[in-house]
Short mmCIF file of C-alpha atoms (C1' of nucleotides) in Angstrom, two decimals:
data_model
loop_
_atom_site.label_atom_id
_atom_site.label_comp_id
_atom_site.label_asym_id
_atom_site.label_seq_id
_atom_site.Cartn_x
_atom_site.Cartn_y
_atom_site.Cartn_z
CA MET A 1 32.83 23.07 -29.33
CA ASN A 2 30.77 20.12 -28.41
CA THR A 3 33.14 17.89 -26.56
CA ILE A 4 32.31 17.23 -22.95
CA ARG A 5 35.34 17.69 -20.77
CA PRO A 6 35.69 15.11 -18.03
CA TYR A 7 35.13 17.27 -15.00
CA THR A 8 36.96 15.92 -12.01
CA GLN A 9 34.14 16.74 -9.66
CA ILE A 10 31.61 14.71 -11.61
CA ILE A 11 33.97 11.83 -12.14
CA ASP A 12 34.56 11.63 -8.43
CA ARG A 13 30.87 11.65 -7.78
CA LEU A 14 30.37 8.81 -10.23
CA LYS A 15 33.24 6.85 -8.78
CA ALA A 16 31.77 7.25 -5.31
CA ALA A 17 28.58 5.74 -6.70
CA LYS A 18 30.58 2.93 -8.29
CA LEU A 19 29.50 3.98 -11.74
CA ARG A 20 32.04 4.11 -14.53
CA PRO A 21 32.47 7.54 -16.05
CA THR A 22 31.59 6.56 -19.59
CA ARG A 23 31.17 9.16 -22.25
CA GLN A 24 27.39 8.87 -22.12
CA ARG A 25 27.20 8.91 -18.35
CA LEU A 26 29.43 11.95 -18.19
CA ALA A 27 27.31 13.83 -20.68
CA LEU A 28 24.14 13.01 -18.77
CA SER A 29 25.75 13.93 -15.45
CA LYS A 30 26.89 17.27 -16.75
CA LEU A 31 23.40 18.12 -17.94
CA LEU A 32 21.85 17.01 -14.70
CA PHE A 33 24.25 18.22 -12.08
CA GLU A 34 25.82 21.36 -13.46
CA ARG A 35 22.70 23.35 -14.05
CA GLY A 36 21.27 23.66 -10.58
CA ASP A 37 17.98 22.05 -9.68
CA ARG A 38 16.24 20.35 -12.53
CA HIS A 39 13.13 18.26 -13.03
CA VAL A 40 13.47 16.18 -16.14
CA THR A 41 11.75 13.33 -17.84
CA ALA A 42 13.74 10.69 -19.64
CA GLU A 43 12.56 12.08 -22.97
CA GLN A 44 13.61 15.61 -22.10
CA LEU A 45 17.03 14.56 -20.94
CA HIS A 46 17.47 12.46 -24.05
CA ALA A 47 16.60 15.44 -26.21
CA ASP A 48 19.03 17.60 -24.22
CA VAL A 49 21.92 15.23 -24.55
CA MET A 50 21.32 14.74 -28.26
CA ALA A 51 21.15 18.51 -28.70
CA ALA A 52 24.53 18.68 -26.99
CA GLY A 53 25.87 16.52 -29.79
CA ILE A 54 26.38 13.31 -27.86
CA LYS A 55 24.74 10.15 -29.14
CA VAL A 56 22.99 8.31 -26.33
CA SER A 57 20.12 5.91 -26.72
CA LEU A 58 16.90 6.44 -24.81
CA ALA A 59 17.36 3.09 -23.09
CA THR A 60 20.69 4.26 -21.77
CA VAL A 61 19.10 7.43 -20.48
CA TYR A 62 16.57 5.36 -18.57
CA ASN A 63 19.23 3.02 -17.27
CA ASN A 64 21.32 5.90 -16.02
CA LEU A 65 18.44 7.77 -14.47
CA HIS A 66 17.65 4.68 -12.45
CA GLN A 67 21.25 4.06 -11.53
CA PHE A 68 21.57 7.66 -10.37
CA THR A 69 18.37 7.33 -8.40
CA GLY A 70 19.62 4.14 -6.80
CA ALA A 71 22.83 5.89 -5.87
CA GLY A 72 20.91 8.73 -4.25
CA LEU A 73 21.95 11.32 -6.80
CA LEU A 74 18.42 11.77 -8.08
CA ARG A 75 14.94 11.44 -6.72
CA GLU A 76 12.03 10.16 -8.75
CA VAL A 77 8.78 12.07 -8.60
CA VAL A 78 5.58 10.55 -9.91
CA VAL A 79 2.96 13.01 -10.97
CA ASP A 80 0.96 11.21 -13.58
CA SER A 81 0.57 7.60 -14.13
CA GLY A 82 2.59 7.37 -17.27
CA ARG A 83 5.21 10.00 -16.62
CA SER A 84 8.14 10.09 -14.23
CA TYR A 85 10.19 13.11 -13.36
CA PHE A 86 13.68 12.94 -11.97
CA ASP A 87 14.65 15.67 -9.56
CA THR A 88 18.26 16.67 -9.04
CA ASN A 89 17.38 18.11 -5.65
CA THR A 90 17.56 15.13 -3.32
CA THR A 91 16.96 17.06 -0.13
CA SER A 92 13.59 16.87 1.54
CA HIS A 93 11.23 19.23 -0.22
CA PHE A 94 7.87 19.37 -1.91
CA HIS A 95 6.46 20.33 -5.30
CA PHE A 96 4.00 22.37 -7.20
CA PHE A 97 2.71 20.66 -10.28
CA HIS A 98 1.40 22.90 -13.03
CA GLU A 99 -1.33 20.93 -14.69
CA ALA A 100 -1.43 23.13 -17.75
CA SER A 101 2.24 22.99 -18.64
CA GLY A 102 3.15 19.70 -17.01
CA GLU A 103 5.97 21.38 -15.12
CA LEU A 104 7.23 20.64 -11.65
CA GLU A 105 8.42 23.42 -9.36
CA ASP A 106 10.13 23.16 -6.01
CA ILE A 107 8.40 24.58 -2.98
CA PRO A 108 10.88 26.45 -0.80
CA VAL A 109 11.44 24.27 2.26
CA ASP A 110 10.28 26.85 4.75
CA ASP A 111 7.10 27.61 2.87
CA LEU A 112 5.38 24.37 3.67
CA VAL A 113 5.90 22.67 6.96
CA LEU A 114 4.37 19.36 7.68
CA GLY A 115 2.87 18.85 11.09
CA ALA A 116 3.85 15.82 13.14
CA LEU A 117 3.68 12.65 11.12
CA PRO A 118 0.72 10.42 11.85
CA LYS A 119 1.11 7.18 13.70
CA LEU A 120 2.53 4.72 11.21
CA PRO A 121 0.98 1.35 10.43
CA LYS A 122 2.49 -1.45 12.51
CA ASN A 123 5.95 -2.65 11.55
CA THR A 124 6.56 0.03 9.01
CA SER A 125 8.99 2.88 8.68
CA VAL A 126 8.80 5.92 6.50
CA LYS A 127 10.67 5.69 3.27
CA ARG A 128 9.62 9.03 1.89
CA VAL A 129 6.95 11.68 2.10
CA ASP A 130 5.66 13.09 -1.16
CA VAL A 131 3.67 16.28 -1.23
CA ILE A 132 2.40 17.58 -4.52
CA ILE A 133 0.28 20.69 -4.75
CA ARG A 134 -1.53 20.61 -8.06
CA VAL A 135 -2.24 24.03 -9.43
CA ARG A 136 -3.70 25.33 -12.62
CA MET B 1 -27.54 -15.36 -5.61
CA ASN B 2 -25.54 -13.33 -7.99
CA THR B 3 -28.00 -10.91 -9.43
CA ILE B 4 -27.41 -7.30 -8.67
CA ARG B 5 -30.56 -5.56 -7.50
CA PRO B 6 -31.01 -2.04 -8.80
CA TYR B 7 -30.62 -0.10 -5.58
CA THR B 8 -32.54 3.12 -5.66
CA GLN B 9 -29.84 5.01 -3.84
CA ILE B 10 -27.21 4.12 -6.39
CA ILE B 11 -29.49 4.75 -9.32
CA ASP B 12 -30.21 8.21 -8.01
CA ARG B 13 -26.56 8.90 -7.60
CA LEU B 14 -25.90 7.84 -11.18
CA LYS B 15 -28.78 9.89 -12.47
CA ALA B 16 -27.48 12.92 -10.64
CA ALA B 17 -24.21 12.37 -12.48
CA LYS B 18 -26.09 12.00 -15.76
CA LEU B 19 -24.89 8.47 -16.18
CA ARG B 20 -27.32 5.81 -17.28
CA PRO B 21 -27.74 3.00 -14.79
CA THR B 22 -26.71 0.23 -17.11
CA ARG B 23 -26.21 -3.26 -15.80
CA GLN B 24 -22.44 -2.90 -15.89
CA ARG B 25 -22.41 0.52 -14.32
CA LEU B 26 -24.70 -0.65 -11.54
CA ALA B 27 -22.51 -3.62 -10.78
CA LEU B 28 -19.41 -1.45 -10.64
CA SER B 29 -21.17 1.13 -8.50
CA LYS B 30 -22.31 -1.46 -6.02
CA LEU B 31 -18.81 -2.79 -5.63
CA LEU B 32 -17.37 0.67 -5.26
CA PHE B 33 -19.90 2.49 -3.16
CA GLU B 34 -21.47 -0.10 -0.91
CA ARG B 35 -18.36 -1.38 0.74
CA GLY B 36 -17.07 1.69 2.50
CA ASP B 37 -13.81 3.27 1.53
CA ARG B 38 -11.92 1.42 -1.14
CA HIS B 39 -8.75 1.93 -3.14
CA VAL B 40 -8.92 -0.04 -6.32
CA THR B 41 -7.08 -0.34 -9.57
CA ALA B 42 -8.96 -0.95 -12.79
CA GLU B 43 -7.65 -4.51 -12.86
CA GLN B 44 -8.80 -5.23 -9.31
CA LEU B 45 -12.25 -3.85 -9.90
CA HIS B 46 -12.52 -5.81 -13.10
CA ALA B 47 -11.60 -8.99 -11.26
CA ASP B 48 -14.15 -8.16 -8.54
CA VAL B 49 -16.98 -7.58 -10.92
CA MET B 50 -16.22 -10.73 -12.88
CA ALA B 51 -16.09 -12.67 -9.62
CA ALA B 52 -19.54 -11.30 -8.85
CA GLY B 53 -20.73 -12.98 -12.01
CA ILE B 54 -21.26 -9.92 -14.17
CA LYS B 55 -19.52 -9.74 -17.51
CA VAL B 56 -17.87 -6.37 -17.99
CA SER B 57 -14.95 -5.63 -20.25
CA LEU B 58 -11.82 -4.01 -18.89
CA ALA B 59 -12.29 -1.09 -21.25
CA THR B 60 -15.70 -0.47 -19.74
CA VAL B 61 -14.21 -0.54 -16.27
CA TYR B 62 -11.73 2.13 -17.30
CA ASN B 63 -14.42 4.19 -18.98
CA ASN B 64 -16.60 4.07 -15.91
CA LEU B 65 -13.81 4.80 -13.47
CA HIS B 66 -13.06 7.94 -15.42
CA GLN B 67 -16.68 8.92 -15.73
CA PHE B 68 -17.10 8.47 -11.97
CA THR B 69 -13.99 10.50 -11.37
CA GLY B 70 -15.23 13.24 -13.66
CA ALA B 71 -18.52 13.26 -11.78
CA GLY B 72 -16.72 13.62 -8.47
CA LEU B 73 -17.70 10.20 -7.19
CA LEU B 74 -14.12 8.97 -7.19
CA ARG B 75 -10.70 10.44 -6.79
CA GLU B 76 -7.67 9.24 -8.70
CA VAL B 77 -4.48 8.67 -6.75
CA VAL B 78 -1.18 8.28 -8.55
CA VAL B 79 1.42 6.28 -6.72
CA ASP B 80 3.52 4.68 -9.38
CA SER B 81 4.03 5.66 -12.88
CA GLY B 82 2.13 2.86 -14.50
CA ARG B 83 -0.58 2.29 -11.93
CA SER B 84 -3.58 4.35 -10.95
CA TYR B 85 -5.71 3.87 -7.89
CA PHE B 86 -9.25 5.09 -7.57
CA ASP B 87 -10.37 6.12 -4.12
CA THR B 88 -14.02 6.08 -3.12
CA ASN B 89 -13.29 8.57 -0.38
CA THR B 90 -13.52 11.93 -2.13
CA THR B 91 -13.07 14.05 0.98
CA SER B 92 -9.75 15.74 1.63
CA HIS B 93 -7.39 13.22 3.13
CA PHE B 94 -3.97 11.70 2.67
CA HIS B 95 -2.46 8.26 2.17
CA PHE B 96 0.02 5.72 3.34
CA PHE B 97 1.45 3.69 0.52
CA HIS B 98 2.81 0.28 1.46
CA GLU B 99 5.64 -0.34 -0.94
CA ALA B 100 5.81 -4.03 -0.24
CA SER B 101 2.18 -4.87 -0.86
CA GLY B 102 1.29 -2.03 -3.18
CA GLU B 103 -1.63 -1.09 -0.96
CA LEU B 104 -3.00 2.33 -0.22
CA GLU B 105 -4.34 3.22 3.21
CA ASP B 106 -6.17 6.33 4.32
CA ILE B 107 -4.59 8.52 6.96
CA PRO B 108 -7.20 9.65 9.46
CA VAL B 109 -7.82 13.33 8.74
CA ASP B 110 -6.82 14.55 12.17
CA ASP B 111 -3.58 12.60 12.19
CA LEU B 112 -1.82 14.72 9.64
CA VAL B 113 -2.42 18.40 9.49
CA LEU B 114 -0.83 20.48 6.83
CA GLY B 115 0.56 23.83 7.88
CA ALA B 116 -0.40 26.93 5.95
CA LEU B 117 -0.10 26.44 2.23
CA PRO B 118 2.89 28.11 0.62
CA LYS B 119 2.50 31.14 -1.57
CA LEU B 120 1.23 29.89 -4.90
CA PRO B 121 2.88 30.62 -8.22
CA LYS B 122 1.35 33.65 -9.95
CA ASN B 123 -2.04 33.20 -11.56
CA THR B 124 -2.62 29.77 -10.21
CA SER B 125 -5.11 28.21 -7.86
CA VAL B 126 -4.90 24.95 -6.00
CA LYS B 127 -6.64 22.09 -7.65
CA ARG B 128 -5.64 19.45 -5.15
CA VAL B 129 -3.03 18.58 -2.57
CA ASP B 130 -1.66 15.08 -2.61
CA VAL B 131 0.26 13.71 0.33
CA ILE B 132 1.62 10.20 0.16
CA ILE B 133 3.69 8.74 2.96
CA ARG B 134 5.60 5.82 1.55
CA VAL B 135 6.28 3.16 4.12
CA ARG B 136 7.83 -0.26 4.01
"C1'" DA C 1 41.05 -9.69 -19.40
"C1'" DT C 2 36.76 -8.87 -17.65
"C1'" DA C 3 33.08 -6.80 -15.54
"C1'" DG C 4 30.38 -3.23 -16.67
"C1'" DC C 5 27.96 -0.35 -20.42
"C1'" DT C 6 25.65 0.70 -24.53
"C1'" DG C 7 22.49 0.47 -28.53
"C1'" DC C 8 18.95 -1.48 -30.87
"C1'" DA C 9 14.79 -3.58 -31.34
"C1'" DA C 10 11.48 -6.31 -29.36
"C1'" DA C 11 8.64 -6.94 -25.49
"C1'" DT C 12 5.90 -5.34 -21.65
"C1'" DG C 13 2.15 -3.37 -18.98
"C1'" DC C 14 -1.25 -0.19 -18.35
"C1'" DT C 15 -4.42 2.57 -20.60
"C1'" DT C 16 -6.99 4.53 -24.55
"C1'" DT C 17 -9.44 4.40 -28.83
"C1'" DG C 18 -12.32 3.12 -33.01
"C1'" DC C 19 -16.17 1.23 -34.37
"C1'" DA C 20 -20.07 -1.93 -34.80
"C1'" DA C 21 -23.65 -3.88 -32.05
"C1'" DG C 22 -26.63 -3.44 -28.07
"C1'" DG C 23 -29.52 -1.21 -24.45
"C1'" DC C 24 -31.87 2.67 -21.86
"C1'" DC C 25 -35.25 6.50 -22.00
"C1'" DG D 1 -35.77 6.25 -32.48
"C1'" DG D 2 -31.92 8.33 -30.88
"C1'" DC D 3 -28.22 8.61 -28.17
"C1'" DC D 4 -25.48 6.72 -24.72
"C1'" DT D 5 -22.84 2.34 -23.61
"C1'" DT D 6 -20.50 -1.64 -24.30
"C1'" DG D 7 -17.14 -5.06 -26.06
"C1'" DC D 8 -13.51 -6.35 -28.59
"C1'" DA D 9 -9.35 -5.88 -30.63
"C1'" DA D 10 -6.04 -2.85 -32.10
"C1'" DA D 11 -3.30 1.03 -31.12
"C1'" DG D 12 -0.57 3.99 -27.91
"C1'" DC D 13 2.89 5.33 -24.79
"C1'" DA D 14 6.33 5.24 -21.43
"C1'" DT D 15 9.32 2.10 -19.82
"C1'" DT D 16 12.01 -2.31 -19.54
"C1'" DT D 17 14.59 -6.12 -21.24
"C1'" DG D 18 17.63 -9.36 -24.02
"C1'" DC D 19 21.58 -9.69 -26.10
"C1'" DA D 20 25.60 -8.88 -29.08
"C1'" DG D 21 29.22 -5.80 -29.34
"C1'" DC D 22 32.03 -2.13 -27.05
"C1'" DT D 23 34.92 0.15 -23.27
"C1'" DA D 24 36.92 1.55 -18.89
"C1'" DT D 25 40.11 -0.14 -15.63
#
DNA sequence: ATAGCTGCAAATGCTTTGCAAGGCC
DNA sequence: GGCCTTGCAAAGCATTTGCAGCTAT
């Protein structure tokens, strides 16, 4: 059957983020957070959720991806100008980008260690460090 | 005066890249390659070249930026989905990105050393490593 | 009841493309 | 002359926004 059951765990997570567990949001959350680490584009997630039989507009997918990102449940990874990936792994880690397939792959944390950070520009603090190894 | 003199050095560089030294291409080259390291967007460069009194269309700026990139004279840096920077420094180095101003800044090579690269996915080779430290 | 969500379609912003006219070799 | 370049305007694409109607609490 195609109904999405309202999993307590996900609902609690959404409540903690002050996001109402609507039908659409629940469906998206299930796809994102119950399948392990994922790297999805808005289009892909939209296709997924439609395939699961839940009607959600693409605009709503975008809105939710950004709300999740704002709440710290997702991390946005920019690879191309013109395409954003959303990563369900919000811990500090880096990526391989496969130019041929357009896929993102996590780099195991221990496999790439950054040396000491450089001296930062005056009056700034680090918001995030992005490392992308482009392979083909 | 506003005329751009056809600098031999630049012309040779263009010839080596099999790009005809047209008036527009020369003007763009001068702005890009005679001012030290620069990080420009297509829009910025277009504004610069217009300010220098040479009429160049935005499409031509894009075309040339890509031709230069293809010829290895520039390097494209993706920071945002929806905005591309072109870097005149084509040597291996990393960047600070100032979120507030939208500016890119080179990190001195010695200031950030990458540890050993991780094991690559099967049948792949590294095309490029991008490191962006986002500060605010 | 009401603040928050959603869907749709239109708008946006950057970038690319098609094609006729122009310029370099 | 022939081929590369350019300019313009139109098209493309991913993403955002405005707003009327819906829904969770």
